[in-house]
PDB file of N, CA and C in Angstrom:
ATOM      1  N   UNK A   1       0.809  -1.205   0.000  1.00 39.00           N
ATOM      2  CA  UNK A   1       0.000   0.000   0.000  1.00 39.00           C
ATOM      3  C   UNK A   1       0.850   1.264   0.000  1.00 39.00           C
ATOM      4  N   UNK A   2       2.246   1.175   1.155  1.00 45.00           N
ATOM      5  CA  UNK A   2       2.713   2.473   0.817  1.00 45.00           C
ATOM      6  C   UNK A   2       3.543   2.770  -0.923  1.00 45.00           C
ATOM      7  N   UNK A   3       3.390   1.527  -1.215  1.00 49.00           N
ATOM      8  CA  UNK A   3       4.071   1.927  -2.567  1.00 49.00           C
ATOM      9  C   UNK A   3       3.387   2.638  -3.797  1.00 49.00           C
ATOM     10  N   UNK A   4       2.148   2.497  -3.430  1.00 50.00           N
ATOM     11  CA  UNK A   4       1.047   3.134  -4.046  1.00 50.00           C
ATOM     12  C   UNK A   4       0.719   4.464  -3.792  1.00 50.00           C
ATOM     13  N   UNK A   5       1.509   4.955  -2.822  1.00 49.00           N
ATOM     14  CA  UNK A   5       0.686   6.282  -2.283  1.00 49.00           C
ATOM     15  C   UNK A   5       2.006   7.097  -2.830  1.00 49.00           C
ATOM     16  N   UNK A   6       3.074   6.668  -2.646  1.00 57.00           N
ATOM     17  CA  UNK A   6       4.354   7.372  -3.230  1.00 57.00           C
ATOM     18  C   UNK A   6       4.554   7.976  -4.486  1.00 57.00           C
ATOM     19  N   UNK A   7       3.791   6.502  -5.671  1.00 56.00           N
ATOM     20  CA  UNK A   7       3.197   6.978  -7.172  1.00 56.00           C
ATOM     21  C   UNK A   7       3.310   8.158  -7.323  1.00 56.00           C
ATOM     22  N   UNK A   8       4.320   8.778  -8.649  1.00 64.00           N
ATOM     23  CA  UNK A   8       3.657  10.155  -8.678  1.00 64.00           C
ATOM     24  C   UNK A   8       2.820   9.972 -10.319  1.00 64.00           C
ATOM     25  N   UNK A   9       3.163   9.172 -10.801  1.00 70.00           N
ATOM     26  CA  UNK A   9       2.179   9.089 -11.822  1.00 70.00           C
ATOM     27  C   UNK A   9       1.424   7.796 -12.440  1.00 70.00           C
ATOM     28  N   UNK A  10      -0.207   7.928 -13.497  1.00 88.00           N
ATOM     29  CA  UNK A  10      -0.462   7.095 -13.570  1.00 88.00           C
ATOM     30  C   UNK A  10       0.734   5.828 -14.412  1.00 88.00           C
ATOM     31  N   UNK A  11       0.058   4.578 -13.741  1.00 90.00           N
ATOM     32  CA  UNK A  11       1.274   3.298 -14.258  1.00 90.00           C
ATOM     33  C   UNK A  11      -0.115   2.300 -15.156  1.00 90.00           C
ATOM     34  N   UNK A  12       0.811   2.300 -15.727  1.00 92.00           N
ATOM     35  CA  UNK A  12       0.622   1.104 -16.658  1.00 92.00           C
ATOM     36  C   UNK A  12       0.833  -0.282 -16.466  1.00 92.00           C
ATOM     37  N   UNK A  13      -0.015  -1.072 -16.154  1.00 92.00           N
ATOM     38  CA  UNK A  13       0.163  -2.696 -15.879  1.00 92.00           C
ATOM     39  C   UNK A  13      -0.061  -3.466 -17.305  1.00 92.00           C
ATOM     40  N   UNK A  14       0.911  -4.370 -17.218  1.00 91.00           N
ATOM     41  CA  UNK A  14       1.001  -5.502 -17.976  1.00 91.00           C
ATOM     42  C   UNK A  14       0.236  -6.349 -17.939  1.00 91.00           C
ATOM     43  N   UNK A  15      -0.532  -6.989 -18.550  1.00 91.00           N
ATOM     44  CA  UNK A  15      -1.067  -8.512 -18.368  1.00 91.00           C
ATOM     45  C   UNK A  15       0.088  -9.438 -18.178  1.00 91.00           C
ATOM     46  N   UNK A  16       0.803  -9.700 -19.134  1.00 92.00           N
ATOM     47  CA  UNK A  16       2.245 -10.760 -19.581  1.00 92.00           C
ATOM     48  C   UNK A  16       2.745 -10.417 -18.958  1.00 92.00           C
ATOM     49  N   UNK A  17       3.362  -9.262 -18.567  1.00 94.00           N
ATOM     50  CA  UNK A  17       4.657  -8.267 -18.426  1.00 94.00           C
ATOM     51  C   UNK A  17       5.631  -8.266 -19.446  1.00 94.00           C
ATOM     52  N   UNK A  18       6.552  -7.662 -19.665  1.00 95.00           N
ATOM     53  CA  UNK A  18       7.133  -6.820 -20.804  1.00 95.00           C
ATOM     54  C   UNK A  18       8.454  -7.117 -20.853  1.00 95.00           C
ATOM     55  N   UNK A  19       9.004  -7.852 -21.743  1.00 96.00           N
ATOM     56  CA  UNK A  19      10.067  -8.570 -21.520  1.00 96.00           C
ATOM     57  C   UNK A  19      11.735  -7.747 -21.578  1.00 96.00           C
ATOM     58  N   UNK A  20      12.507  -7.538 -20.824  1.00 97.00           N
ATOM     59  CA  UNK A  20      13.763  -6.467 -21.158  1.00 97.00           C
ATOM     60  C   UNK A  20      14.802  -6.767 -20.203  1.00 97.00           C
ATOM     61  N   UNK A  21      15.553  -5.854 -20.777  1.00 96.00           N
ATOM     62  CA  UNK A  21      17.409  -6.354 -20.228  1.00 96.00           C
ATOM     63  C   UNK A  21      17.864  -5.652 -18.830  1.00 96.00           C
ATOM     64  N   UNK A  22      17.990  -6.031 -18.083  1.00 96.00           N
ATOM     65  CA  UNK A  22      18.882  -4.411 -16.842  1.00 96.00           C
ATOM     66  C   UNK A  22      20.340  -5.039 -17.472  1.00 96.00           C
ATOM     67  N   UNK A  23      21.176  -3.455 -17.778  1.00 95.00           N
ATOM     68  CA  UNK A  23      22.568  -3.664 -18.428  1.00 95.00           C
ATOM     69  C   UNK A  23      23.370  -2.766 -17.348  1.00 95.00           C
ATOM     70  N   UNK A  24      24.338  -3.370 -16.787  1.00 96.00           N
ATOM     71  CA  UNK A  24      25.179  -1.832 -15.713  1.00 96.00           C
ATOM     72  C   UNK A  24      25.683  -0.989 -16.750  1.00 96.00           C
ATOM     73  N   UNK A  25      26.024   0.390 -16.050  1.00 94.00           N
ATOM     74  CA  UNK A  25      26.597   1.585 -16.927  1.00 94.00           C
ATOM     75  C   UNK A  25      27.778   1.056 -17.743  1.00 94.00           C
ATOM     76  N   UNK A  26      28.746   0.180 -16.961  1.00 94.00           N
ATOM     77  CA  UNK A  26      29.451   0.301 -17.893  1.00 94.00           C
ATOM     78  C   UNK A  26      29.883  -1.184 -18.838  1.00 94.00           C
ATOM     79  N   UNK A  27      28.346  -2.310 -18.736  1.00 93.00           N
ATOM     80  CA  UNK A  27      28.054  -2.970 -19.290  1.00 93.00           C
ATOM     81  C   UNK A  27      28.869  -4.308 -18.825  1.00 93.00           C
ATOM     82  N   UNK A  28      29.220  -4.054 -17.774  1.00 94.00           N
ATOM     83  CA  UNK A  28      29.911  -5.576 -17.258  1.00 94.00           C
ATOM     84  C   UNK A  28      28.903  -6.393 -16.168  1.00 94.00           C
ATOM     85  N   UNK A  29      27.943  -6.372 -16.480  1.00 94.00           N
ATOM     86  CA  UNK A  29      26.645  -7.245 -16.102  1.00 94.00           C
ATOM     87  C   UNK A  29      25.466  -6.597 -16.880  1.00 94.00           C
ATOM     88  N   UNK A  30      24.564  -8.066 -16.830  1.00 94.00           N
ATOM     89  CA  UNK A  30      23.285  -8.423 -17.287  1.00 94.00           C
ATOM     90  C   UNK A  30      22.652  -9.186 -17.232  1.00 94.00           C
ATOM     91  N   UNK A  31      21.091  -8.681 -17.126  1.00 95.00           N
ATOM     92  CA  UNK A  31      20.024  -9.721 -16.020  1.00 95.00           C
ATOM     93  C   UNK A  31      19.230  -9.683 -17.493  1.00 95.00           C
ATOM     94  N   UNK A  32      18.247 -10.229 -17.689  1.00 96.00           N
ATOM     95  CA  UNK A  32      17.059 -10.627 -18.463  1.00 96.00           C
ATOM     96  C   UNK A  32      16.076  -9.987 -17.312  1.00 96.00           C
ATOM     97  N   UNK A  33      15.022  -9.810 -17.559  1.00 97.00           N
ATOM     98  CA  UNK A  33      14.213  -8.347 -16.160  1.00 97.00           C
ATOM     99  C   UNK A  33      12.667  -8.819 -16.970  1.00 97.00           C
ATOM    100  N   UNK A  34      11.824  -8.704 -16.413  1.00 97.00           N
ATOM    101  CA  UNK A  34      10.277  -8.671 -17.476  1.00 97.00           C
ATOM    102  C   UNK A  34       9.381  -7.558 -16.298  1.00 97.00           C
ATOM    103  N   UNK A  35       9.366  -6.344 -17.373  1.00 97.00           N
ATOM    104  CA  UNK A  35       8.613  -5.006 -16.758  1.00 97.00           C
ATOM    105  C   UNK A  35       7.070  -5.151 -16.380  1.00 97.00           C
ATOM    106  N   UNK A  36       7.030  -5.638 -15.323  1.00 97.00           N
ATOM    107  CA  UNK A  36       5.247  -5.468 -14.679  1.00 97.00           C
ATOM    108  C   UNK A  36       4.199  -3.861 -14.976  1.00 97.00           C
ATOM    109  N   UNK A  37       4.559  -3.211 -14.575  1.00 96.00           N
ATOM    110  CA  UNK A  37       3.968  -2.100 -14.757  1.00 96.00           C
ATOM    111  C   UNK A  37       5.106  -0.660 -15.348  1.00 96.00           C
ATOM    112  N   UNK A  38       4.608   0.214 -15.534  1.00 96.00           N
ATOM    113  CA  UNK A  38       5.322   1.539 -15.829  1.00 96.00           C
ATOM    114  C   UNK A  38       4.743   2.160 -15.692  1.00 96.00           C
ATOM    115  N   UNK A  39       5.053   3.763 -15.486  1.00 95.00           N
ATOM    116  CA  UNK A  39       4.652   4.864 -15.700  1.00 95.00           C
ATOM    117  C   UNK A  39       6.032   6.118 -16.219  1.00 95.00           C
ATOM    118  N   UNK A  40       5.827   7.374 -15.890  1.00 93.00           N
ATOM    119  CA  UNK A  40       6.301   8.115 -16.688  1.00 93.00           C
ATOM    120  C   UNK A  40       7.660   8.695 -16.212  1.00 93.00           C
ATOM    121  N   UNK A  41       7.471   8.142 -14.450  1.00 94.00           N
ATOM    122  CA  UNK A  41       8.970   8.160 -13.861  1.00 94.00           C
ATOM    123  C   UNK A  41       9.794   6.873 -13.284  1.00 94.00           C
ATOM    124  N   UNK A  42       9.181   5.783 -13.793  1.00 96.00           N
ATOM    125  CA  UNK A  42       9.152   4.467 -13.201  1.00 96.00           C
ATOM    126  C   UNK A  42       8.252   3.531 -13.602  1.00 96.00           C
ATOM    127  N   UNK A  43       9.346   2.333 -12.927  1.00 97.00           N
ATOM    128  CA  UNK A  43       8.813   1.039 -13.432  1.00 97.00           C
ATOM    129  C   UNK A  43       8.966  -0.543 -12.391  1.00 97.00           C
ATOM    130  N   UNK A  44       8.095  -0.824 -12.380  1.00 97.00           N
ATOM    131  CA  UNK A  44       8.299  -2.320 -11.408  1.00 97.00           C
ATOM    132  C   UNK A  44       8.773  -3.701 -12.426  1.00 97.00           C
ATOM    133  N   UNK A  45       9.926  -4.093 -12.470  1.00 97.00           N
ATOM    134  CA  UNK A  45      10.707  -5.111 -12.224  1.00 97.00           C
ATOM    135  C   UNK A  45      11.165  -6.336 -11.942  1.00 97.00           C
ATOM    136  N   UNK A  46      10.519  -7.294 -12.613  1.00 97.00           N
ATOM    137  CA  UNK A  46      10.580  -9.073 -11.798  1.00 97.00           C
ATOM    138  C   UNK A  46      12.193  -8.982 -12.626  1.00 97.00           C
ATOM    139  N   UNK A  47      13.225  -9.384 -11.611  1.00 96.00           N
ATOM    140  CA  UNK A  47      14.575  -9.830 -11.638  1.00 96.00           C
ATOM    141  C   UNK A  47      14.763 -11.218 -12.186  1.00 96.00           C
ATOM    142  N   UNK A  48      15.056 -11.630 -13.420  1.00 94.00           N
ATOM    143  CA  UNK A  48      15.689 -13.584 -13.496  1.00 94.00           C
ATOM    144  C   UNK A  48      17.191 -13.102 -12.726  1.00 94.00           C
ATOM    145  N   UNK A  49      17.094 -14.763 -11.818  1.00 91.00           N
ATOM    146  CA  UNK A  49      18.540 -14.294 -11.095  1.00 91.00           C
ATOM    147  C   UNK A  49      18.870 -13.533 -10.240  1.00 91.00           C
ATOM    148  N   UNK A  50      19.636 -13.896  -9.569  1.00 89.00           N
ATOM    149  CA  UNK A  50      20.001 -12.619  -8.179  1.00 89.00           C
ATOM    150  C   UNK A  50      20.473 -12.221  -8.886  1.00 89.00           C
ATOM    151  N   UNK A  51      20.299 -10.715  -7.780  1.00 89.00           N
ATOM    152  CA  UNK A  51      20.452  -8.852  -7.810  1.00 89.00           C
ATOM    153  C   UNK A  51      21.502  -8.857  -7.215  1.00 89.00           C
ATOM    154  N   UNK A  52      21.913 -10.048  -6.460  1.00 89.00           N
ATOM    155  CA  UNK A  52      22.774 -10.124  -5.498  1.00 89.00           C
ATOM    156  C   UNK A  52      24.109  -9.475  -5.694  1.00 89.00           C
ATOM    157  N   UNK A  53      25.444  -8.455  -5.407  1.00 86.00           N
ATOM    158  CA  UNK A  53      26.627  -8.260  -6.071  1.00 86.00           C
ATOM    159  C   UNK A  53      26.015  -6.916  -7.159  1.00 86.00           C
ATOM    160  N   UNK A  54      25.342  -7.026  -7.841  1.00 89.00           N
ATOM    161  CA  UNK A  54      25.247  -6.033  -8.940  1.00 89.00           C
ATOM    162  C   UNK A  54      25.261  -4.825  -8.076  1.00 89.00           C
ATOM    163  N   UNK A  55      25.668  -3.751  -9.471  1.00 89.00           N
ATOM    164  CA  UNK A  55      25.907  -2.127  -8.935  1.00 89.00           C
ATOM    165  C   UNK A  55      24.770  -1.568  -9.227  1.00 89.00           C
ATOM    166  N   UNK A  56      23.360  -1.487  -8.535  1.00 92.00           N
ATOM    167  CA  UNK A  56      22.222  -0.931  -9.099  1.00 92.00           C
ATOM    168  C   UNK A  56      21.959   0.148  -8.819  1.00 92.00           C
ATOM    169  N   UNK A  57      22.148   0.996  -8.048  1.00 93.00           N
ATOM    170  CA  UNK A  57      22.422   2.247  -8.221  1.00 93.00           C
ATOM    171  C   UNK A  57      22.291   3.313  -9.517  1.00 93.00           C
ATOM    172  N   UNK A  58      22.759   2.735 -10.211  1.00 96.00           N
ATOM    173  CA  UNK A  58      22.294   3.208 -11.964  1.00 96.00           C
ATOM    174  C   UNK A  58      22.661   2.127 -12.753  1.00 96.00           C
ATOM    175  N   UNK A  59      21.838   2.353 -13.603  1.00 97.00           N
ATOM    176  CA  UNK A  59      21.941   1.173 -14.750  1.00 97.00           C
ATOM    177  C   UNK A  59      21.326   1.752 -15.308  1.00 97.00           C
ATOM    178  N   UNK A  60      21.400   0.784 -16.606  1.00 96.00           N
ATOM    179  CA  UNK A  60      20.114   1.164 -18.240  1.00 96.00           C
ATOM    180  C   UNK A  60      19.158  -0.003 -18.134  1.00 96.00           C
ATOM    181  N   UNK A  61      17.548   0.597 -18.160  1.00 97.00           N
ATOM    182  CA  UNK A  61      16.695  -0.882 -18.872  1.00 97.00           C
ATOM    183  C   UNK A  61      16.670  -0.568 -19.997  1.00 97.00           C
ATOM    184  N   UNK A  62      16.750  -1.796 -21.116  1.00 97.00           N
ATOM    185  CA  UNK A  62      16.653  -1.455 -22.310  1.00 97.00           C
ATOM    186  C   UNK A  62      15.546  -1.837 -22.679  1.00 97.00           C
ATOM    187  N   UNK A  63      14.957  -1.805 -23.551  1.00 95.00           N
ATOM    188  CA  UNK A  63      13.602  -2.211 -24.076  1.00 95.00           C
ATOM    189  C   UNK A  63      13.580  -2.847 -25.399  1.00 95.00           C
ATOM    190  N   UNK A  64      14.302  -2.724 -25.957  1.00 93.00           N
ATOM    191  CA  UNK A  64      14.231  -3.295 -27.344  1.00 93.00           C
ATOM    192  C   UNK A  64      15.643  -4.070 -27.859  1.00 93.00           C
ATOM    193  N   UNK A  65      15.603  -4.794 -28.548  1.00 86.00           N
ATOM    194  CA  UNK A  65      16.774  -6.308 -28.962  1.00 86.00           C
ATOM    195  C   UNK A  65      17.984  -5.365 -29.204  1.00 86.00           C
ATOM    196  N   UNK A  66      17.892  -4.362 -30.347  1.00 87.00           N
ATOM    197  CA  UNK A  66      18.814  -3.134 -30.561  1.00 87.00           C
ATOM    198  C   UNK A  66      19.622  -2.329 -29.466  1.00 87.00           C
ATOM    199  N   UNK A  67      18.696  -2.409 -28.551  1.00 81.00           N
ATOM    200  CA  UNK A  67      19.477  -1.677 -27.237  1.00 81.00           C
ATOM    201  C   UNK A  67      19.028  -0.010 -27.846  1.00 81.00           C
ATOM    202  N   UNK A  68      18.533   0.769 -28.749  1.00 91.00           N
ATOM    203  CA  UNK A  68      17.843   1.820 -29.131  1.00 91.00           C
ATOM    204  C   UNK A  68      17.099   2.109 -28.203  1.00 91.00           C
ATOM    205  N   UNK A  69      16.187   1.546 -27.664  1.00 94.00           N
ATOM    206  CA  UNK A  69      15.531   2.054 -26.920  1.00 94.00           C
ATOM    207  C   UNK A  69      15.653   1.411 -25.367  1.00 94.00           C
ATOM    208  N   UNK A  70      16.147   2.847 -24.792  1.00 95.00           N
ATOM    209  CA  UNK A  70      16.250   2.583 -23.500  1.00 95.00           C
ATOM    210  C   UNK A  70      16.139   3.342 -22.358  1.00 95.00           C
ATOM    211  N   UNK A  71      16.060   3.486 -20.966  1.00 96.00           N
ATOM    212  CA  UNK A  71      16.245   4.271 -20.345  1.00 96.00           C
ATOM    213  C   UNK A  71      17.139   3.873 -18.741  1.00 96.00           C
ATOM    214  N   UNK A  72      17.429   5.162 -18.349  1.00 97.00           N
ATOM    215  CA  UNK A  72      18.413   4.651 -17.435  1.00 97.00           C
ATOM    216  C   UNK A  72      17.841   5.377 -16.331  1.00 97.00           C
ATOM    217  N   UNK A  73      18.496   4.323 -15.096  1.00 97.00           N
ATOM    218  CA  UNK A  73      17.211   3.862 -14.039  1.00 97.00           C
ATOM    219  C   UNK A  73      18.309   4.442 -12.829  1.00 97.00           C
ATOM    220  N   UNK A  74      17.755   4.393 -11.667  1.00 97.00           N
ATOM    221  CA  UNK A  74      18.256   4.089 -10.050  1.00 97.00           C
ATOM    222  C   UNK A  74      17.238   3.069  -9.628  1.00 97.00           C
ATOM    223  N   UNK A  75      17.484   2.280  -8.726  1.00 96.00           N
ATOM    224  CA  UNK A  75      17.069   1.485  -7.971  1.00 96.00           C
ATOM    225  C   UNK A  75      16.074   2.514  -6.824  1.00 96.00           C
ATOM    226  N   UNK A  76      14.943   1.639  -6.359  1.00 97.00           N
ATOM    227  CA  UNK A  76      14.100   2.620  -5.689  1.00 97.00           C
ATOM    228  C   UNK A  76      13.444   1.606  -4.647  1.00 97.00           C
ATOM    229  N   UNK A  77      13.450   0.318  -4.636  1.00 96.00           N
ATOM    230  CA  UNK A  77      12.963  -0.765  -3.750  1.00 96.00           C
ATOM    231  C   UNK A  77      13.745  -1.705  -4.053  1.00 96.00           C
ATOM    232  N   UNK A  78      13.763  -3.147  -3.628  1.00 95.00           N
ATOM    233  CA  UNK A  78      13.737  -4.234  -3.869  1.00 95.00           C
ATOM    234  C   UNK A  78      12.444  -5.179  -2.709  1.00 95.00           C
ATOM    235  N   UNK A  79      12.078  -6.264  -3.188  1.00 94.00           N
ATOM    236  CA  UNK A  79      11.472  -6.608  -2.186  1.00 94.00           C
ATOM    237  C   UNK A  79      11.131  -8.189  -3.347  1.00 94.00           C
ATOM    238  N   UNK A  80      11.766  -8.802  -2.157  1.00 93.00           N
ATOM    239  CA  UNK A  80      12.381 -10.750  -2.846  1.00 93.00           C
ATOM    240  C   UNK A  80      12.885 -10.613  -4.280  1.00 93.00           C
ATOM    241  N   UNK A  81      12.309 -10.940  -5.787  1.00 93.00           N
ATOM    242  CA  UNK A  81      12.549 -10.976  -7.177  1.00 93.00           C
ATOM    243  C   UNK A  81      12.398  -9.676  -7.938  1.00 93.00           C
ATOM    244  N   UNK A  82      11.421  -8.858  -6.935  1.00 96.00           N
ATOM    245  CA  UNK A  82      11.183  -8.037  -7.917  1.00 96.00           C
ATOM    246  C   UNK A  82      11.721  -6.771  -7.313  1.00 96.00           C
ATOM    247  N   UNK A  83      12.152  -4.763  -8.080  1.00 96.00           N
ATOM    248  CA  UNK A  83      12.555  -3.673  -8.047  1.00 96.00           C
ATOM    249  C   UNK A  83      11.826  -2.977  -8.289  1.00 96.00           C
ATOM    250  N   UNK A  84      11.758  -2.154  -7.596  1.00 97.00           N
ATOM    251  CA  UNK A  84      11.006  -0.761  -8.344  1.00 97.00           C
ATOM    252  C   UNK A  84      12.279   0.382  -8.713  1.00 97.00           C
ATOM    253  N   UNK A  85      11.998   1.081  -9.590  1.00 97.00           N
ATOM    254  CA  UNK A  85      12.918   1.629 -10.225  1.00 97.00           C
ATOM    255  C   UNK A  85      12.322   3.082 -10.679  1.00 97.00           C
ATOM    256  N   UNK A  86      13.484   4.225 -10.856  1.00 97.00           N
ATOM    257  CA  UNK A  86      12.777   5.459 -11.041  1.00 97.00           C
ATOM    258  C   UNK A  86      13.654   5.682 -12.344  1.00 97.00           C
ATOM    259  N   UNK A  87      13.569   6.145 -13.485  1.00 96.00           N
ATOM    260  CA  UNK A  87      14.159   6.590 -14.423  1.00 96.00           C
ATOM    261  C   UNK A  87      14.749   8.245 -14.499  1.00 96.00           C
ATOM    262  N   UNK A  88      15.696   7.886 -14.592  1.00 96.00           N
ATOM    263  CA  UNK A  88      16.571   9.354 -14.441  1.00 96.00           C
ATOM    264  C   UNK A  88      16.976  10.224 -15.978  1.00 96.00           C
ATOM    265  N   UNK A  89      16.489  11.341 -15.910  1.00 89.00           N
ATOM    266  CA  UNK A  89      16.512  12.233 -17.150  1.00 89.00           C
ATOM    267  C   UNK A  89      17.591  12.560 -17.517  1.00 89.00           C
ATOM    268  N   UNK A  90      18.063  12.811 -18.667  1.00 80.00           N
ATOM    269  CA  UNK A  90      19.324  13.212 -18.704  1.00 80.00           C
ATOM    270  C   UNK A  90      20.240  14.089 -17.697  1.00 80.00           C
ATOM    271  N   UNK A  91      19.649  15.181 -17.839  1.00 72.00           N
ATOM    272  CA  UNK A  91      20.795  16.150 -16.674  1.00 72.00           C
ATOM    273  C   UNK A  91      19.987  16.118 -15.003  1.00 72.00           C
ATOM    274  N   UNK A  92      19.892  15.195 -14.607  1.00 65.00           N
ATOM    275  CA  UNK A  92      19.320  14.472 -13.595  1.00 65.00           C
ATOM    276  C   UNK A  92      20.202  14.964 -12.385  1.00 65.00           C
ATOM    277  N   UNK A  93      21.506  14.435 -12.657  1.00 60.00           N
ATOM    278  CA  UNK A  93      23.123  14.361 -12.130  1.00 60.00           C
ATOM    279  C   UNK A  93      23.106  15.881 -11.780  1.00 60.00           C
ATOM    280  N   UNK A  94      23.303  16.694 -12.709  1.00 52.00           N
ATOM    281  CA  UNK A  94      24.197  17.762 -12.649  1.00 52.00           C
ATOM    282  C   UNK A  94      23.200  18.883 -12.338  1.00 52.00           C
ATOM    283  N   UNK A  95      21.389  18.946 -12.508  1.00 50.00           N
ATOM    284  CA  UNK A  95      20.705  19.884 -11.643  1.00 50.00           C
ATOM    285  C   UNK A  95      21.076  19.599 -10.515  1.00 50.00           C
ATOM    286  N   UNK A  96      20.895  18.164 -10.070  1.00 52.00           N
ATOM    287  CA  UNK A  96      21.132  18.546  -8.358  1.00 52.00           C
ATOM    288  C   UNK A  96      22.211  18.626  -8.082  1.00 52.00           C
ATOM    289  N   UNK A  97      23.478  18.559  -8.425  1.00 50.00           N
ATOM    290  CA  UNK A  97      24.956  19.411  -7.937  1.00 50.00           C
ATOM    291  C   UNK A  97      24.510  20.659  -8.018  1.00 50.00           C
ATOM    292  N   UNK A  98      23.599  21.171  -9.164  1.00 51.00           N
ATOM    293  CA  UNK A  98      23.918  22.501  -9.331  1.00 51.00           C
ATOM    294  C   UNK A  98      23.355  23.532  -8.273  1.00 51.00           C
ATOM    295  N   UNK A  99      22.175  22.820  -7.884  1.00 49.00           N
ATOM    296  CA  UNK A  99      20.690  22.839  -6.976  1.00 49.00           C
ATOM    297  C   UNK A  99      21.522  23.182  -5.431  1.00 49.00           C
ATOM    298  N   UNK A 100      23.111  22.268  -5.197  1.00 48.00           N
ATOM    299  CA  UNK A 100      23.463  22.443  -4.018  1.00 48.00           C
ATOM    300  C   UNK A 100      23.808  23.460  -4.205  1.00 48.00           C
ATOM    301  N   UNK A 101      25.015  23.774  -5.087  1.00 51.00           N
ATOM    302  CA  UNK A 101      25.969  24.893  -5.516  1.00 51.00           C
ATOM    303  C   UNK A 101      25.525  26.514  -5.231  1.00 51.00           C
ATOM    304  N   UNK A 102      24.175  26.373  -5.721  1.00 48.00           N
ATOM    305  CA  UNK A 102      23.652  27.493  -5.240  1.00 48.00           C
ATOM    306  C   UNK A 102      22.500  27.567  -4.019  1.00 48.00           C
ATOM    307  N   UNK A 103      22.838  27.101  -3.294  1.00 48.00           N
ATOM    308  CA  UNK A 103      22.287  27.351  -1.844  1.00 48.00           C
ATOM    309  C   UNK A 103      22.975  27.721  -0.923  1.00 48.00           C
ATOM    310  N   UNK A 104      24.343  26.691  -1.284  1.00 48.00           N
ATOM    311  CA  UNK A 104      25.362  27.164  -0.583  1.00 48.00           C
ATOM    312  C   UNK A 104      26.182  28.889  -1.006  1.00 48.00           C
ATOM    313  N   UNK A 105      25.765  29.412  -1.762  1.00 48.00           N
ATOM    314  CA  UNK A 105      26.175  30.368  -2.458  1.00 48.00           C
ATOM    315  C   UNK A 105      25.098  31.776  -1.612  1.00 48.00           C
ATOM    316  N   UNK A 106      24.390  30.935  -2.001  1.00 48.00           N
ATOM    317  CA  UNK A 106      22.828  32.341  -1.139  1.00 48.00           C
ATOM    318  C   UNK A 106      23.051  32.058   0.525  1.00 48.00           C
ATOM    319  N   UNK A 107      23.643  31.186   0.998  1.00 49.00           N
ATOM    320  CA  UNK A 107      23.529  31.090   2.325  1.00 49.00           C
ATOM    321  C   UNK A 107      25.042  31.807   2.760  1.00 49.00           C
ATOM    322  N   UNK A 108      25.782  32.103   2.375  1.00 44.00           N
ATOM    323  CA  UNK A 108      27.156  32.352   2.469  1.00 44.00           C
ATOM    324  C   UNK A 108      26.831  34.667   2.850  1.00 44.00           C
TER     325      UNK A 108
END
C-alpha cells in the first residue's frame, strides 16, 4: 500500500509483463528483467537471477533487442525478485549538484 501512495504518476500494468534487459553503466553485467507495470517516472521489475553483487544504483533498462531504446534507471525498492525503479533524465546528475551549488552560495 505504501508503494502506491508514493506513485507520482499514472502506471501502466502488464497482463504478460514486458520482456527487457537491466545492463550496468558500464556494461559488465546483465540480467534478463520482465517489466510489470510503468509509468512516466518508473517502473516495477521481476529480476531472473540474483540482484545479489550487482551495482544498481544506476543502470540502463533497455527495451528493445537493438538496445535503441532505453532508459536509465536508479534502484528505488527491492522486495524478494522483484525492483522498483525510477528513471533518471538526462541532466538528472548535474541539476542537483547545481541545486546544491547554489544554496550554498545564497547562504554564504
Amino acid at each position: 500500500m505504501a508503494a502506491a501512495e508514493r506513485r507520482k504518476g499514472e502506471r501502466v500494468t502488464f497482463e504478460r509483463g514486458f520482456t527487457a534487459h537491466m545492463m550496468g553503466i558500464d556494461g559488465t553485467w546483465r540480467r534478463d528483467c520482465v517489466m510489470e507495470d510503468v509509468s512516466e517516472t518508473g517502473a516495477k521489475l521481476t529480476v531472473e537471477g540474483s540482484i545479489e553483487g550487482l551495482h544498481l544504483k544506476e543502470f540502463f533498462l533497455l527495451l528493445s533487442s537493438t538496445g535503441l531504446a532505453y532508459r536509465r534507471c536508479e534502484l528505488a525498492w527491492v522486495n524478494g525478485d522483484q525492483i522498483g525503479v525510477n528513471f533518471l533524465k538526462q541532466g538528472d546528475k548535474k541539476k542537483k549538484a547545481g541545486k546544491r551549488g547554489a544554496e550554498q552560495t545564497t547562504e554564504a
